[in-house]
Amino acid sequence: MRQAQVFRDKQNINLVTGHCAETIDPDRQTVTGKKTDGDRFEFSYDKLLIATGAAAIRPELAGFDLPGVVVLKSLADGRRIKKLLQSNRINQAVIIGMGYVALEMCESLVGLNIAVDMVKPNPVFLPWLEPAMAQAVKAELEAKGVGVHAGHAVESIAKTADGLQVNCRDLTLYADMVLVGIGVTPCSQIAANAGLELSLNQSIAVDRKLRTSQAHIYAAGDCADAYHVVTGEKAWIPLALRANRAGWAVADNVCGQESRLDGIAGTAVFRVFDYEIARTGLDMAEAQNFGFDPVQNMIKSGSKAHAHPGNTAIWVNMIGDKKSGRLLGVQMIGKEGVAHRINAPAVALHNRMTVQEYSQTDLSYAPPFGPTWDPTLTAANQLLKRL
Amino acid sequence: MRQAQVFRDKQNINLVTGHCAETIDPDRQTVTGKKTDGDRFEFSYDKLLIATGAAAIRPELAGFDLPGVVVLKSLADGRRIKKLLQSNRINQAVIIGMGYVALEMCESLVGLNIAVDMVKPNPVFLPWLEPAMAQAVKAELEAKGVGVHAGHAVESIAKTADGLQVNCRDLTLYADMVLVGIGVTPCSQIAANAGLELSLNQSIAVDRKLRTSQAHIYAAGDCADAYHVVTGEKAWIPLALRANRAGWAVADNVCGQESRLDGIAGTAVFRVFDYEIARTGLDMAEAQNFGFDPVQNMIKSGSKAHAHPGNTAIWVNMIGDKKSGRLLGVQMIGKEGVAHRINAPAVALHNRMTVQEYSQTDLSYAPPFGPTWDPTLTAANQLLKRL
């Protein structure tokens, strides 16, 4: 409540806490719901922003509600996990899921000397990544002692005498804590109930000005979809930068300063142990689905000049379109110099550059930071031979 | 000679050593010169490539020829310096010049526990860099014990009883070794003598196919000029990537596979002690000279997410054109995450993006690698308010 007051004083925004919005009426332009004290409320609006975010997916799984089974999306989730860890009773953990959050949490837990097993139904580890690169990351996890059990669907979680057990058909894993990190889903029910158009994964469909199918209602953040700059089609890739940027754009549009968002390139990076793993644009399956004729080529280069001390491998997989020559996507892994290197091809995607055009770009070089030809340029030069 | 044989065997190229080319006759299509043994030679050609590179500038300075006074450009120069250093008699060094090579050598020498003074006539340290950023780098040098004497023209070098002394009007510096690192100059005399058109700094003028003013003669590398992607005009910025790329392009063109180079963005990075210093595009003075109406804005951001351990400052100065809104250049310094971050704006320059368009790009984010808004995006958002 004190924070709400600060918000009012500093921003001159009437931040109303303890009000749960339940219904939007686009015709009457009202929002109704229930207060913490049980009373009903109704607000009317000229412009409305839906910024309900996304929620952790909670599977219908026997034992999901047991103590020690957690998800990680909200600050409250984080505090719950922290409390569990501070109990000092967590020696082994099972993580269900192998996406960004699952892998980042794996690193954190191993850093606390907790034995970690990861499990998911798809037998392919990081399926969007070029297979040899995915294998290198998997080997890194296994070298750190993580059990990577891809290809096992969890059927139930059960309580044991002194902990939890995670049951798959051919596999049983034991844990003091189970983290379910299988993704998020847009909080779009209130929008759906109001008749707003939904999009991919039940996200709220918005145009480039962040307007929903009702012109007075905007949506921004993980609850809303976006245009993809490579395909020109809708995409739902809930990540922080887009969410933040969309919030700004809605503020501008509501205040009468027109703001349009070009779209997203699907650029992402995460760290797991010693590896940085990054991507931008489409993977092979996505490129095929969108009607491109994709060709990929993977190269290994170095994070520093050839003879420079500390030089480590950088792997770049680049995907181009055989028909148009366009750059479609890049994936990269390495122990340094990956996180920001992905941004040059990301900007290229915004400009619909061909692989040939990208191969001509003037990127930085000094021996401590890479080879004369940046690894993404070497990737482009080599991919050109296949296009 | 053995290496020349390997080259012949592996590449099927008749590498001729011990032949000093002296004269090109574009009409007769011949190259003549003198062999090591004193005999004359003449080769005729269908296509000729001039790849003579650049040489360290050797000032007309009393004492420049003294033992212990060195330049650094060739492998032989490097070996000479290494031998001097291995003599264990070098306790103090003076570096004349404060460019990339001078600063990189400063770091190397300090790393060998050699006391270093740097001196140059221009009172402005790193004049192409935004002043507060240049000051931060200068402070870093001084914190490492380096004497930075900008604003002092060296008038002579003299021998003392036990070393060398570098004389300026109001300053005398003592040294066991003096490195003269005041830049390079294109080796274009043979081209000039043949009547080929010269360009900026006496570099050899070439078109986008690397042809000189004589269609049968190509030039590539530090001896040749280039087009700048921001100005569309000629530039001479001798750096490794362009030199290398131009060599490839000539090979393609000579072999009948047409290759055109778009041009350079002037992207560069170097490290000095704990700082990475990078630039792409134009600085303020260059932008003004080329008729733009440049506006710059400098921001400080972080190398990691706000609360992440190890977060250090990243300074970004972004320059845009008030008339067109175009992005013209970016300069960046910081203790990590600068070297590759400069490449996203570099690609933007190749695409003639506006600052507004750049501000919309989808760049990577994860807490270990930066804030949600990449520092270059924050720079763009803030610069937009001034455009």
PDB file of N, CA, C and O in Angstrom, chain B residues 53-86:
ATOM      1  N   GLY B  53      50.039  -2.617 -48.980  1.00  0.00           N
ATOM      2  CA  GLY B  53      49.795  -2.310 -47.572  1.00  0.00           C
ATOM      3  C   GLY B  53      50.119  -0.890 -47.187  1.00  0.00           C
ATOM      4  O   GLY B  53      50.129   0.024 -48.027  1.00  0.00           O
ATOM      5  N   ALA B  54      50.339  -0.711 -45.898  1.00  0.00           N
ATOM      6  CA  ALA B  54      50.705   0.600 -45.368  1.00  0.00           C
ATOM      7  C   ALA B  54      51.983   0.432 -44.562  1.00  0.00           C
ATOM      8  O   ALA B  54      52.352  -0.678 -44.196  1.00  0.00           O
ATOM      9  N   ALA B  55      52.658   1.533 -44.315  1.00  0.00           N
ATOM     10  CA  ALA B  55      53.893   1.498 -43.527  1.00  0.00           C
ATOM     11  C   ALA B  55      53.749   2.464 -42.360  1.00  0.00           C
ATOM     12  O   ALA B  55      52.999   3.446 -42.433  1.00  0.00           O
ATOM     13  N   ALA B  56      54.446   2.159 -41.297  1.00  0.00           N
ATOM     14  CA  ALA B  56      54.460   3.078 -40.158  1.00  0.00           C
ATOM     15  C   ALA B  56      54.982   4.430 -40.614  1.00  0.00           C
ATOM     16  O   ALA B  56      55.924   4.507 -41.395  1.00  0.00           O
ATOM     17  N   ILE B  57      54.351   5.487 -40.128  1.00  0.00           N
ATOM     18  CA  ILE B  57      54.833   6.831 -40.443  1.00  0.00           C
ATOM     19  C   ILE B  57      56.152   7.052 -39.689  1.00  0.00           C
ATOM     20  O   ILE B  57      56.223   6.840 -38.478  1.00  0.00           O
ATOM     21  N   ARG B  58      57.172   7.457 -40.436  1.00  0.00           N
ATOM     22  CA  ARG B  58      58.489   7.718 -39.843  1.00  0.00           C
ATOM     23  C   ARG B  58      58.721   9.216 -39.887  1.00  0.00           C
ATOM     24  O   ARG B  58      59.017   9.768 -40.945  1.00  0.00           O
ATOM     25  N   PRO B  59      58.575   9.867 -38.758  1.00  0.00           N
ATOM     26  CA  PRO B  59      58.652  11.327 -38.771  1.00  0.00           C
ATOM     27  C   PRO B  59      60.076  11.802 -39.048  1.00  0.00           C
ATOM     28  O   PRO B  59      61.043  11.103 -38.745  1.00  0.00           O
ATOM     29  N   GLU B  60      60.195  13.006 -39.604  1.00  0.00           N
ATOM     30  CA  GLU B  60      61.521  13.618 -39.743  1.00  0.00           C
ATOM     31  C   GLU B  60      61.824  14.271 -38.413  1.00  0.00           C
ATOM     32  O   GLU B  60      61.435  15.401 -38.150  1.00  0.00           O
ATOM     33  N   LEU B  61      62.512  13.539 -37.590  1.00  0.00           N
ATOM     34  CA  LEU B  61      62.678  13.938 -36.199  1.00  0.00           C
ATOM     35  C   LEU B  61      64.113  13.613 -35.825  1.00  0.00           C
ATOM     36  O   LEU B  61      64.562  12.475 -36.022  1.00  0.00           O
ATOM     37  N   ALA B  62      64.834  14.593 -35.301  1.00  0.00           N
ATOM     38  CA  ALA B  62      66.226  14.347 -34.893  1.00  0.00           C
ATOM     39  C   ALA B  62      66.246  13.239 -33.845  1.00  0.00           C
ATOM     40  O   ALA B  62      65.501  13.292 -32.865  1.00  0.00           O
ATOM     41  N   GLY B  63      67.048  12.232 -34.075  1.00  0.00           N
ATOM     42  CA  GLY B  63      67.173  11.142 -33.117  1.00  0.00           C
ATOM     43  C   GLY B  63      66.277   9.961 -33.419  1.00  0.00           C
ATOM     44  O   GLY B  63      66.327   8.945 -32.708  1.00  0.00           O
ATOM     45  N   PHE B  64      65.445  10.061 -34.475  1.00  0.00           N
ATOM     46  CA  PHE B  64      64.532   8.957 -34.806  1.00  0.00           C
ATOM     47  C   PHE B  64      65.301   7.677 -35.145  1.00  0.00           C
ATOM     48  O   PHE B  64      64.776   6.573 -34.976  1.00  0.00           O
ATOM     49  N   ASP B  65      66.542   7.843 -35.611  1.00  0.00           N
ATOM     50  CA  ASP B  65      67.324   6.668 -36.026  1.00  0.00           C
ATOM     51  C   ASP B  65      68.183   6.086 -34.904  1.00  0.00           C
ATOM     52  O   ASP B  65      68.914   5.117 -35.130  1.00  0.00           O
ATOM     53  N   LEU B  66      68.066   6.634 -33.719  1.00  0.00           N
ATOM     54  CA  LEU B  66      68.874   6.117 -32.602  1.00  0.00           C
ATOM     55  C   LEU B  66      68.469   4.691 -32.240  1.00  0.00           C
ATOM     56  O   LEU B  66      67.298   4.322 -32.360  1.00  0.00           O
ATOM     57  N   PRO B  67      69.427   3.895 -31.762  1.00  0.00           N
ATOM     58  CA  PRO B  67      69.061   2.566 -31.252  1.00  0.00           C
ATOM     59  C   PRO B  67      68.079   2.735 -30.080  1.00  0.00           C
ATOM     60  O   PRO B  67      68.248   3.647 -29.277  1.00  0.00           O
ATOM     61  N   GLY B  68      67.081   1.857 -30.025  1.00  0.00           N
ATOM     62  CA  GLY B  68      66.078   1.956 -28.959  1.00  0.00           C
ATOM     63  C   GLY B  68      64.842   2.735 -29.377  1.00  0.00           C
ATOM     64  O   GLY B  68      63.851   2.771 -28.664  1.00  0.00           O
ATOM     65  N   VAL B  69      64.888   3.354 -30.573  1.00  0.00           N
ATOM     66  CA  VAL B  69      63.704   4.034 -31.114  1.00  0.00           C
ATOM     67  C   VAL B  69      63.072   3.094 -32.139  1.00  0.00           C
ATOM     68  O   VAL B  69      63.747   2.673 -33.090  1.00  0.00           O
ATOM     69  N   VAL B  70      61.807   2.743 -31.918  1.00  0.00           N
ATOM     70  CA  VAL B  70      61.180   1.704 -32.743  1.00  0.00           C
ATOM     71  C   VAL B  70      59.814   2.154 -33.249  1.00  0.00           C
ATOM     72  O   VAL B  70      59.190   3.064 -32.694  1.00  0.00           O
ATOM     73  N   VAL B  71      59.371   1.489 -34.316  1.00  0.00           N
ATOM     74  CA  VAL B  71      57.985   1.626 -34.776  1.00  0.00           C
ATOM     75  C   VAL B  71      57.384   0.221 -34.724  1.00  0.00           C
ATOM     76  O   VAL B  71      58.109  -0.762 -34.538  1.00  0.00           O
ATOM     77  N   LEU B  72      56.044   0.118 -34.859  1.00  0.00           N
ATOM     78  CA  LEU B  72      55.413  -1.206 -34.853  1.00  0.00           C
ATOM     79  C   LEU B  72      54.418  -1.304 -35.992  1.00  0.00           C
ATOM     80  O   LEU B  72      53.334  -0.721 -35.935  1.00  0.00           O
ATOM     81  N   LYS B  73      54.807  -2.003 -37.034  1.00  0.00           N
ATOM     82  CA  LYS B  73      53.863  -2.283 -38.113  1.00  0.00           C
ATOM     83  C   LYS B  73      54.086  -3.704 -38.616  1.00  0.00           C
ATOM     84  O   LYS B  73      53.156  -4.492 -38.684  1.00  0.00           O
ATOM     85  N   SER B  74      55.314  -4.048 -38.934  1.00  0.00           N
ATOM     86  CA  SER B  74      55.601  -5.346 -39.544  1.00  0.00           C
ATOM     87  C   SER B  74      55.962  -6.376 -38.483  1.00  0.00           C
ATOM     88  O   SER B  74      56.197  -6.050 -37.315  1.00  0.00           O
ATOM     89  N   LEU B  75      55.990  -7.625 -38.893  1.00  0.00           N
ATOM     90  CA  LEU B  75      56.440  -8.698 -38.013  1.00  0.00           C
ATOM     91  C   LEU B  75      57.876  -8.439 -37.570  1.00  0.00           C
ATOM     92  O   LEU B  75      58.231  -8.652 -36.406  1.00  0.00           O
ATOM     93  N   ALA B  76      58.701  -7.927 -38.505  1.00  0.00           N
ATOM     94  CA  ALA B  76      60.097  -7.622 -38.162  1.00  0.00           C
ATOM     95  C   ALA B  76      60.154  -6.564 -37.061  1.00  0.00           C
ATOM     96  O   ALA B  76      60.962  -6.662 -36.131  1.00  0.00           O
ATOM     97  N   ASP B  77      59.273  -5.529 -37.151  1.00  0.00           N
ATOM     98  CA  ASP B  77      59.206  -4.514 -36.093  1.00  0.00           C
ATOM     99  C   ASP B  77      58.897  -5.182 -34.748  1.00  0.00           C
ATOM    100  O   ASP B  77      59.507  -4.876 -33.732  1.00  0.00           O
ATOM    101  N   GLY B  78      57.921  -6.072 -34.777  1.00  0.00           N
ATOM    102  CA  GLY B  78      57.512  -6.752 -33.547  1.00  0.00           C
ATOM    103  C   GLY B  78      58.658  -7.547 -32.949  1.00  0.00           C
ATOM    104  O   GLY B  78      58.879  -7.526 -31.732  1.00  0.00           O
ATOM    105  N   ARG B  79      59.386  -8.237 -33.814  1.00  0.00           N
ATOM    106  CA  ARG B  79      60.522  -9.037 -33.319  1.00  0.00           C
ATOM    107  C   ARG B  79      61.607  -8.146 -32.733  1.00  0.00           C
ATOM    108  O   ARG B  79      62.235  -8.491 -31.745  1.00  0.00           O
ATOM    109  N   ARG B  80      61.830  -6.990 -33.378  1.00  0.00           N
ATOM    110  CA  ARG B  80      62.833  -6.038 -32.889  1.00  0.00           C
ATOM    111  C   ARG B  80      62.453  -5.568 -31.485  1.00  0.00           C
ATOM    112  O   ARG B  80      63.291  -5.498 -30.582  1.00  0.00           O
ATOM    113  N   ILE B  81      61.159  -5.256 -31.295  1.00  0.00           N
ATOM    114  CA  ILE B  81      60.699  -4.784 -29.985  1.00  0.00           C
ATOM    115  C   ILE B  81      60.838  -5.895 -28.947  1.00  0.00           C
ATOM    116  O   ILE B  81      61.309  -5.676 -27.831  1.00  0.00           O
ATOM    117  N   LYS B  82      60.462  -7.099 -29.341  1.00  0.00           N
ATOM    118  CA  LYS B  82      60.533  -8.230 -28.419  1.00  0.00           C
ATOM    119  C   LYS B  82      61.973  -8.454 -27.951  1.00  0.00           C
ATOM    120  O   LYS B  82      62.225  -8.711 -26.771  1.00  0.00           O
ATOM    121  N   LYS B  83      62.901  -8.334 -28.898  1.00  0.00           N
ATOM    122  CA  LYS B  83      64.323  -8.535 -28.564  1.00  0.00           C
ATOM    123  C   LYS B  83      64.790  -7.463 -27.576  1.00  0.00           C
ATOM    124  O   LYS B  83      65.470  -7.767 -26.597  1.00  0.00           O
ATOM    125  N   LEU B  84      64.388  -6.222 -27.838  1.00  0.00           N
ATOM    126  CA  LEU B  84      64.721  -5.127 -26.915  1.00  0.00           C
ATOM    127  C   LEU B  84      64.206  -5.430 -25.517  1.00  0.00           C
ATOM    128  O   LEU B  84      64.914  -5.270 -24.528  1.00  0.00           O
ATOM    129  N   LEU B  85      62.940  -5.880 -25.461  1.00  0.00           N
ATOM    130  CA  LEU B  85      62.318  -6.135 -24.164  1.00  0.00           C
ATOM    131  C   LEU B  85      63.001  -7.296 -23.456  1.00  0.00           C
ATOM    132  O   LEU B  85      63.160  -7.297 -22.241  1.00  0.00           O
ATOM    133  N   GLN B  86      63.423  -8.295 -24.239  1.00  0.00           N
ATOM    134  CA  GLN B  86      64.064  -9.465 -23.645  1.00  0.00           C
ATOM    135  C   GLN B  86      65.471  -9.147 -23.141  1.00  0.00           C
ATOM    136  O   GLN B  86      66.064  -9.933 -22.408  1.00  0.00           O
TER     137      GLN B  86
END
